[in-house]
Amino acid sequence: MSATTSHVGEMSTIGVGRARWLIVLPAVFIMYTISFFDRVNIGMALPHITPELGLTPVQAGWVGGSLAWGYAITQLAGGFLALKFGSRRLIGLCLVLFGATAIATGLVRNFWELVAVRFLLGLFEGPIYAATSMFLAQWFVKSERGRAFGIWNLSLGIGGFLAGPISGALLSAYDWRLTMVVEGVPAWIFCAVWFMSIPKSIDAASWLSEADRKLIKDELAAEQAAHSTSISEPWWRIFSEPAVWLMTAGFGLNSVLLYGFTLWLPAILKSYGTLSEFMVGLYAGAPFLTTMLGILYITNRSDKHGQERRWHAAVPTMLTGMLMIGAAFIPVHLYAVQIAAFIIIGFLMKMLVPLIFARLTEILPLSKAVPAVAFVSGVGNLLGQFFGPLIIGYAKSISPTFTLSLVIIGICSVAGGICVALSRSRTVAST
């Protein structure tokens, strides 16, 4: 290890570049919280939308799955758009567009309009993940990137949690249409905050000292130089890397559980027949609070154990599936036990997300890592966001309970963890 690398590796303890953690990461955290909130709040509204628009369980599944197609299109292109136009500018544009589409959700009149709006919401949110991965890889060095990606991905938990009680309170006081409109506005407000708080580059960050700026830039340059033998290769060589395909499969199969569970959890809770609207929202959000703890725990542990990502992602993913299968067979009269199981599942179910994408930025040069992030997240999210809600919708249409649905998505997560465990990299043999 070079002197520069070892020095930068101590940044968090000696205070070098500390302002990045107080300015850049909070902005990313809030931005992605709003994005994820607008993706998952449909789950709380769906029990109200279904009777008004006359949706069948299968159509309700299509409402959840339709976002995936738009999301996949621009998420696959997101890496190239970020490289061409810059991640900061691309994220700001997405905030404007998906905010408008989230508001439009409250104005739909039938099933097809709802599907179209959800498709557009996915289209405008799609580039954000790859753009944010690139953005953080340009501000944080390898030794701290696991924590940076972890803090960013805590927004998945807080967004999912807030969507429950906030939507529940709005639904109790108003209706689902006004709820969707009100919850779409924050994206527009934060767009202005984003451009005011985030500098165009490290060089433009007036809150970094010249010494800190040089140290960070030197380490980032050294990191890219370590990939010098493969930088000259075309980006599509990522498809010759088996680890990329296995991580795509693992992320996709875990996303089947993640998005199926997220969309249908309020309906599962309402099926108990004893919970108020607010309590449904509170319990639907609770797993996402434990998700935050799980992400924080696993990313810190991964960084402290030599930036090991593969097994730290694989083992929790397999455990998530096993617990979901077990939760599926808990009798309805013991619904409190099932809720507790769902909360424990929340602790584990998103541990792999930051580690998968941090790992891609570490085993590949940035010119390849950004397209790889776009591919893995695009294809993986398409599999999860489309098939997760649909699987549960179809299984529910042939079964009076959610047992079969939960077993299927649990099996998917176990298989996903196995894929991640097998994803050894030829580029960096130890990962």
Short mmCIF file of C-alpha atoms in Angstrom, two decimals, residues 34 62 103 110 123 136 139 149 206 274 288 307:
data_model
loop_
_atom_site.label_atom_id
_atom_site.label_comp_id
_atom_site.label_asym_id
_atom_site.label_seq_id
_atom_site.Cartn_x
_atom_site.Cartn_y
_atom_site.Cartn_z
CA ILE A 34 -37.56 11.41 -1.64
CA TRP A 62 -49.28 -4.81 -12.83
CA ILE A 103 -48.00 14.40 -8.61
CA ASN A 110 -58.41 4.38 -14.87
CA LEU A 123 -38.43 6.24 -16.51
CA LEU A 136 -20.01 9.15 -4.58
CA TRP A 139 -16.02 12.17 -3.76
CA PHE A 149 -22.58 3.89 0.07
CA SER A 206 -14.92 26.06 -1.24
CA THR A 274 -57.86 -5.63 13.23
CA PHE A 288 -37.55 -0.12 6.90
CA GLN A 307 -13.45 -4.07 2.38
#
